[in-house]
C-alpha cells in the first residue's frame, strides 16, 4: 500500500511538472507572439525613427560617464548580482539602460529636478496635465519587459514623444523640482492603462462631484397635529412595484452586458498581470500632501494606491536612491506599505544617499551573505552623483501650445474629447467634448465646446443635438453684462433665456425668459423690492402704413404683472405684493402682503375710465371705479381722494412700465444683432505682452525703436533750446564776444555732461540697491522655508519674480544709458557748433 502511494505521488508530481512546463511554453509563445506583433500600438500614432535623431550637439555628459558614474554602475552591477542570487524567480531590475547616445546611465541620474517658471507647473495636477498633453504616447517595444533605453527628459521634450518610462521620468523631475516627494515606479498594470485605452472610462468632465448629505435637525413637537394617513390602492402599488422591478431588471441586464463585455476583455487577455508599466508615486508629507497617491503619466489623473488597475511594483527611484519592493503583490498594490525607510519591505541600493536608518533587531540577526554585507559597508559613504541631463527648459510658446502638434484626441466611454492649442483655431476653440448615445461613437447627443481669447468673451457653448437648444456662457465684462444665453434660433421673438451679471447692472436684472407671447424678467437687490415682472403680449395687428409715416416694431402689451418682496418698513396691508395692469381692459389690480395671523390679503381693483367717457381732460372718480377689500375690516373705505391719487400714480406707473417693457424688447433685439454679427466675424484678442502675435504692438515698438536709433547720431528735437539758460545769464545779448561764446558753449556742454553722469549714477545706485534687497529676500526665504505654508511660498515666488523683472529692467536701462551717453554728448557738441548764435565766434576754434 505504501509503495502504491509513493508511485501515485510521483505520477502526480510528473503530471504537475508537465502542466507547468506546458503553461510556461504557452506563456513564452504568447510573449514571443505579442513581442513580434508589437501590440498596443495606437492607430493614430505615426511611426518615428529614434535612431535618426541628431545627437552631435548634445553635451559631453550625454556621451561619457564621469568616474563617480562609473563607480555607481559597478555598485549597481554588484547589487544586481546579489539580488538575482537572493530572488532568482523575480524579473531583472531596470537599473542602467542606455541613453540616446548609447551610453549606460543609472536611472536615478536621469531624473533632473526642475522648477519651471510657470504658475500652472507649481502644482502636481498642472505638471501631470502638461506632460500628458504635450507628449505623444509610444508603446513599449515589448509590453512584457522594460525598455532597453531611457532617453533624457530634454530629448523627450524636444521630440514630444516617449513611452511610459519617459513620461514618468519627466513628470517626476518636474514634481521634485516643485517640492513634492515624488518617485518613478517600475511595475505592472492592466492592459487598458498600459495601452492608454480609456474607452471604458467615464470622461472626467462628465463625473459628478460627490454629494454631501445635508444633516437636518429634526425638532420633535408633542403638540403637533398628526398627519392624515395616505390613502392609496394596494393594487396600484403592486402594479407600480411590478413595473419598477421589470425596468430595473432591464437596466441591470444592460449593465451586466456592458460589465461582461469589459470582463471578457480581461479574460481574453492572456498577459493580465504581466504588462509592464511606469508611473509616478507621490508620498504624503511634503507640499501638504495629505495622502500618498499614484499619477498615471499617460492621462495625468491621480489614483489611489488601492486602485485595482495597478497590479504590482518591482522598484521605485528618485534622484537620490533606488528601492526594490520586497512585499507580496498578489493582491496588486492594495496591501503595500510605502514607508521607504522600512528595510524589510523596501531594499535600498545606496545607504549613504538617505538619512541613516536604525535597523531592527530582526534585521541585525538575519544572516546575509558576506558579499552583500561588504557591499553595504562599501556603499555607506557613497552619494548619488548629480544628474547628467542638461537643464530642462520649456519656452513660453511651447508651454502655450500644451498639446503635441497643437491638438489631441481622447476617446472615453460614449464620449470623445478634443483639445487644441490657443490661437490654433480661428474661432478660439481650445476644447470640445462630444457625447454619444452608443459605444461606437456614431450618434452624437450633445456637444460642449470651450473657447479662449474671444473678443466677445465667449467661454463655453453647449449644444443639445436632440432638442437643438444651444447655450452660450460668457465671461464678465461683456456688453449689457450678458452671462448666459439659451436659444434655438437667433431670430427675434423666439423662445430663449438670457442670464445677466446682475451685480453690474443698474436695474438688477438677473434673468429674462422670452417667447412669442410673453416675457418674464427676474430682478435681484432692487430698492423698490421688485423681484419678477411678467409681460404678456398680443398678436401684432397689420396696419396700413401711409407714405411718410413710421410704425414701431413693438408687440402690443396685454397685461403686466409685477411681484415684490416684503418691505419691512411698511405695514403688511400697505406693502404691495402683486400688481397687475390689464392694459386691454383698463383694469389695475393690487394685492398686498399678508398680515400676521391672517389668511387673506388686502386688495384693491381699479377700473379706469375710457377716453370717450371722460369729461374734459380730467377723469372723475366714482365709488364704482374702485373695489377694495381690507383684511380685518368689514367697512368699505368711502374716502375717494386717496384712491383718486393712487389711481393717478398707477396710471403714470403704467405708462412708465410700457416704456420699460419696450426698452427690454429693444435690448433683446440689440443683443441678438450683436451676437449674430460677432458670430459671423469672430475676432481673437491678443495680450499687449504677447509680442509674437500682437502685430500692431510689434510694429509700434519697432517704429519707436527706429525713431530712437535715428535720434542717437545727433538729431535732437528742434524745439529744445539748450543755450537758453546760459544766454539768460548774459542778458540775452544779440552780439557775443568770442570769449562769451566760448564760455556759453563750455558751460552748456559741462552741464549736459554732468546730467548724463548723474543719470547713469542714479540708475546704477537703484540697480545695486535692488540686487542687495533681492539677496536679503533670498536669504530670508532659505532660512524660513520649512516654516512657510504653500500660500506664503507662492506669494514669495511671485514677489521674487517681480523683483527679478525690476532688476532686469534697471540693468537694461543702465546699459542703454552707458551706450548712448557719449553719442548724445557728441550730438549736442555738433549742434552747438552749427548754432548761428555761436557760429561766427567759434568758426576758428
PDB file of C-alpha atoms in Angstrom, residues 300-433:
ATOM      1  CA  UNK A 300      -2.346  62.968 -15.842  1.00  0.00           C
ATOM      2  CA  UNK A 301      -5.013  61.547 -13.488  1.00  0.00           C
ATOM      3  CA  UNK A 302      -4.405  60.746  -9.844  1.00  0.00           C
ATOM      4  CA  UNK A 303      -5.245  57.299  -8.453  1.00  0.00           C
ATOM      5  CA  UNK A 304      -5.463  55.820  -5.003  1.00  0.00           C
ATOM      6  CA  UNK A 305      -2.797  53.308  -4.066  1.00  0.00           C
ATOM      7  CA  UNK A 306      -5.709  50.873  -3.639  1.00  0.00           C
ATOM      8  CA  UNK A 307      -6.690  51.184  -7.311  1.00  0.00           C
ATOM      9  CA  UNK A 308      -7.170  47.758  -8.902  1.00  0.00           C
ATOM     10  CA  UNK A 309      -5.614  48.884 -12.190  1.00  0.00           C
ATOM     11  CA  UNK A 310      -2.139  48.794 -10.624  1.00  0.00           C
ATOM     12  CA  UNK A 311      -1.121  45.139 -10.310  1.00  0.00           C
ATOM     13  CA  UNK A 312       2.354  45.246  -8.784  1.00  0.00           C
ATOM     14  CA  UNK A 313       5.599  47.133  -8.202  1.00  0.00           C
ATOM     15  CA  UNK A 314       9.146  45.989  -8.876  1.00  0.00           C
ATOM     16  CA  UNK A 315      11.097  49.095  -7.852  1.00  0.00           C
ATOM     17  CA  UNK A 316      10.935  52.846  -7.307  1.00  0.00           C
ATOM     18  CA  UNK A 317      13.610  55.539  -7.622  1.00  0.00           C
ATOM     19  CA  UNK A 318      14.204  59.261  -7.416  1.00  0.00           C
ATOM     20  CA  UNK A 319      17.281  61.463  -7.934  1.00  0.00           C
ATOM     21  CA  UNK A 320      18.851  60.230  -4.674  1.00  0.00           C
ATOM     22  CA  UNK A 321      18.322  56.480  -4.387  1.00  0.00           C
ATOM     23  CA  UNK A 322      16.803  53.273  -5.713  1.00  0.00           C
ATOM     24  CA  UNK A 323      14.463  50.952  -3.785  1.00  0.00           C
ATOM     25  CA  UNK A 324      13.289  47.381  -4.523  1.00  0.00           C
ATOM     26  CA  UNK A 325       9.850  46.283  -3.362  1.00  0.00           C
ATOM     27  CA  UNK A 326      10.121  43.168  -1.165  1.00  0.00           C
ATOM     28  CA  UNK A 327       6.379  42.950  -0.407  1.00  0.00           C
ATOM     29  CA  UNK A 328       3.879  40.479  -1.839  1.00  0.00           C
ATOM     30  CA  UNK A 329       1.877  41.838  -4.802  1.00  0.00           C
ATOM     31  CA  UNK A 330      -0.642  39.035  -5.199  1.00  0.00           C
ATOM     32  CA  UNK A 331      -3.437  41.497  -4.440  1.00  0.00           C
ATOM     33  CA  UNK A 332      -1.899  44.234  -6.566  1.00  0.00           C
ATOM     34  CA  UNK A 333      -0.838  47.362  -4.708  1.00  0.00           C
ATOM     35  CA  UNK A 334      -3.675  47.283  -2.172  1.00  0.00           C
ATOM     36  CA  UNK A 335      -1.640  45.858   0.698  1.00  0.00           C
ATOM     37  CA  UNK A 336       1.630  47.688   0.001  1.00  0.00           C
ATOM     38  CA  UNK A 337       3.091  49.987   2.662  1.00  0.00           C
ATOM     39  CA  UNK A 338       5.034  52.900   1.157  1.00  0.00           C
ATOM     40  CA  UNK A 339       7.418  53.508   4.045  1.00  0.00           C
ATOM     41  CA  UNK A 340      10.727  53.510   2.171  1.00  0.00           C
ATOM     42  CA  UNK A 341      12.680  53.637   5.431  1.00  0.00           C
ATOM     43  CA  UNK A 342      11.417  50.144   6.257  1.00  0.00           C
ATOM     44  CA  UNK A 343      14.368  47.992   5.180  1.00  0.00           C
ATOM     45  CA  UNK A 344      12.329  44.782   5.416  1.00  0.00           C
ATOM     46  CA  UNK A 345       9.686  45.903   2.925  1.00  0.00           C
ATOM     47  CA  UNK A 346      11.984  48.059   0.754  1.00  0.00           C
ATOM     48  CA  UNK A 347      15.583  47.158  -0.091  1.00  0.00           C
ATOM     49  CA  UNK A 348      17.553  50.292  -0.937  1.00  0.00           C
ATOM     50  CA  UNK A 349      20.688  50.338  -3.043  1.00  0.00           C
ATOM     51  CA  UNK A 350      22.704  53.236  -1.557  1.00  0.00           C
ATOM     52  CA  UNK A 351      22.594  53.665   2.198  1.00  0.00           C
ATOM     53  CA  UNK A 352      24.678  56.830   2.022  1.00  0.00           C
ATOM     54  CA  UNK A 353      22.145  58.587  -0.193  1.00  0.00           C
ATOM     55  CA  UNK A 354      19.499  58.872   2.505  1.00  0.00           C
ATOM     56  CA  UNK A 355      19.240  59.503   6.229  1.00  0.00           C
ATOM     57  CA  UNK A 356      20.922  56.934   8.487  1.00  0.00           C
ATOM     58  CA  UNK A 357      18.459  54.247   9.397  1.00  0.00           C
ATOM     59  CA  UNK A 358      18.184  52.208  12.585  1.00  0.00           C
ATOM     60  CA  UNK A 359      17.898  48.578  11.550  1.00  0.00           C
ATOM     61  CA  UNK A 360      15.518  46.498  13.663  1.00  0.00           C
ATOM     62  CA  UNK A 361      16.870  43.656  15.762  1.00  0.00           C
ATOM     63  CA  UNK A 362      15.320  41.069  13.471  1.00  0.00           C
ATOM     64  CA  UNK A 363      17.286  42.510  10.571  1.00  0.00           C
ATOM     65  CA  UNK A 364      20.505  42.544  12.568  1.00  0.00           C
ATOM     66  CA  UNK A 365      20.114  38.885  13.481  1.00  0.00           C
ATOM     67  CA  UNK A 366      19.305  37.940   9.922  1.00  0.00           C
ATOM     68  CA  UNK A 367      22.282  36.276   8.261  1.00  0.00           C
ATOM     69  CA  UNK A 368      23.244  37.928   4.987  1.00  0.00           C
ATOM     70  CA  UNK A 369      25.875  36.748   2.566  1.00  0.00           C
ATOM     71  CA  UNK A 370      29.296  38.241   3.234  1.00  0.00           C
ATOM     72  CA  UNK A 371      29.450  39.809  -0.206  1.00  0.00           C
ATOM     73  CA  UNK A 372      26.173  41.646   0.383  1.00  0.00           C
ATOM     74  CA  UNK A 373      27.385  42.804   3.792  1.00  0.00           C
ATOM     75  CA  UNK A 374      30.681  44.040   2.344  1.00  0.00           C
ATOM     76  CA  UNK A 375      28.831  45.851  -0.427  1.00  0.00           C
ATOM     77  CA  UNK A 376      26.662  47.704   2.080  1.00  0.00           C
ATOM     78  CA  UNK A 377      29.712  48.695   4.093  1.00  0.00           C
ATOM     79  CA  UNK A 378      31.374  49.995   0.956  1.00  0.00           C
ATOM     80  CA  UNK A 379      28.314  51.980  -0.175  1.00  0.00           C
ATOM     81  CA  UNK A 380      27.521  53.728   3.099  1.00  0.00           C
ATOM     82  CA  UNK A 381      29.666  56.721   2.220  1.00  0.00           C
ATOM     83  CA  UNK A 382      28.641  56.865  -1.448  1.00  0.00           C
ATOM     84  CA  UNK A 383      26.143  59.501  -2.572  1.00  0.00           C
ATOM     85  CA  UNK A 384      24.251  59.582  -5.846  1.00  0.00           C
ATOM     86  CA  UNK A 385      26.182  61.580  -8.484  1.00  0.00           C
ATOM     87  CA  UNK A 386      24.437  64.650  -9.952  1.00  0.00           C
ATOM     88  CA  UNK A 387      22.179  64.246 -12.942  1.00  0.00           C
ATOM     89  CA  UNK A 388      23.877  64.071 -16.346  1.00  0.00           C
ATOM     90  CA  UNK A 389      20.826  65.679 -18.001  1.00  0.00           C
ATOM     91  CA  UNK A 390      21.018  69.290 -19.201  1.00  0.00           C
ATOM     92  CA  UNK A 391      18.641  71.807 -17.564  1.00  0.00           C
ATOM     93  CA  UNK A 392      15.032  71.219 -18.600  1.00  0.00           C
ATOM     94  CA  UNK A 393      13.662  74.301 -20.385  1.00  0.00           C
ATOM     95  CA  UNK A 394      10.250  74.994 -21.878  1.00  0.00           C
ATOM     96  CA  UNK A 395       9.753  78.198 -23.837  1.00  0.00           C
ATOM     97  CA  UNK A 396       6.554  80.244 -23.376  1.00  0.00           C
ATOM     98  CA  UNK A 397       5.461  79.352 -26.910  1.00  0.00           C
ATOM     99  CA  UNK A 398       5.933  75.619 -26.221  1.00  0.00           C
ATOM    100  CA  UNK A 399       4.110  75.885 -22.914  1.00  0.00           C
ATOM    101  CA  UNK A 400       1.232  77.709 -24.582  1.00  0.00           C
ATOM    102  CA  UNK A 401       0.970  75.020 -27.281  1.00  0.00           C
ATOM    103  CA  UNK A 402       0.414  72.486 -24.475  1.00  0.00           C
ATOM    104  CA  UNK A 403      -0.667  69.705 -26.866  1.00  0.00           C
ATOM    105  CA  UNK A 404       1.511  67.571 -29.077  1.00  0.00           C
ATOM    106  CA  UNK A 405       1.422  69.078 -32.586  1.00  0.00           C
ATOM    107  CA  UNK A 406      -1.184  71.521 -31.278  1.00  0.00           C
ATOM    108  CA  UNK A 407      -4.085  69.062 -30.959  1.00  0.00           C
ATOM    109  CA  UNK A 408      -5.036  65.873 -29.134  1.00  0.00           C
ATOM    110  CA  UNK A 409      -7.985  63.435 -29.248  1.00  0.00           C
ATOM    111  CA  UNK A 410      -9.011  61.169 -26.341  1.00  0.00           C
ATOM    112  CA  UNK A 411     -11.762  58.532 -26.550  1.00  0.00           C
ATOM    113  CA  UNK A 412     -13.770  57.808 -23.404  1.00  0.00           C
ATOM    114  CA  UNK A 413     -16.870  55.737 -22.784  1.00  0.00           C
ATOM    115  CA  UNK A 414     -19.522  57.208 -25.093  1.00  0.00           C
ATOM    116  CA  UNK A 415     -17.547  60.457 -25.326  1.00  0.00           C
ATOM    117  CA  UNK A 416     -14.759  61.998 -27.399  1.00  0.00           C
ATOM    118  CA  UNK A 417     -12.575  64.803 -26.046  1.00  0.00           C
ATOM    119  CA  UNK A 418     -10.575  67.007 -28.438  1.00  0.00           C
ATOM    120  CA  UNK A 419      -8.001  69.596 -27.349  1.00  0.00           C
ATOM    121  CA  UNK A 420      -6.297  72.374 -29.308  1.00  0.00           C
ATOM    122  CA  UNK A 421      -3.628  74.943 -28.552  1.00  0.00           C
ATOM    123  CA  UNK A 422      -4.773  78.571 -28.120  1.00  0.00           C
ATOM    124  CA  UNK A 423      -4.969  80.576 -31.360  1.00  0.00           C
ATOM    125  CA  UNK A 424      -4.764  77.369 -33.426  1.00  0.00           C
ATOM    126  CA  UNK A 425      -8.433  77.647 -34.395  1.00  0.00           C
ATOM    127  CA  UNK A 426      -9.702  80.918 -35.816  1.00  0.00           C
ATOM    128  CA  UNK A 427     -12.799  80.792 -33.604  1.00  0.00           C
ATOM    129  CA  UNK A 428     -10.728  80.397 -30.402  1.00  0.00           C
ATOM    130  CA  UNK A 429     -11.839  76.787 -29.801  1.00  0.00           C
ATOM    131  CA  UNK A 430      -9.496  75.005 -27.345  1.00  0.00           C
ATOM    132  CA  UNK A 431     -11.559  72.024 -26.194  1.00  0.00           C
ATOM    133  CA  UNK A 432     -14.572  70.056 -27.464  1.00  0.00           C
ATOM    134  CA  UNK A 433     -16.437  67.213 -25.755  1.00  0.00           C
TER     135      UNK A 433
END
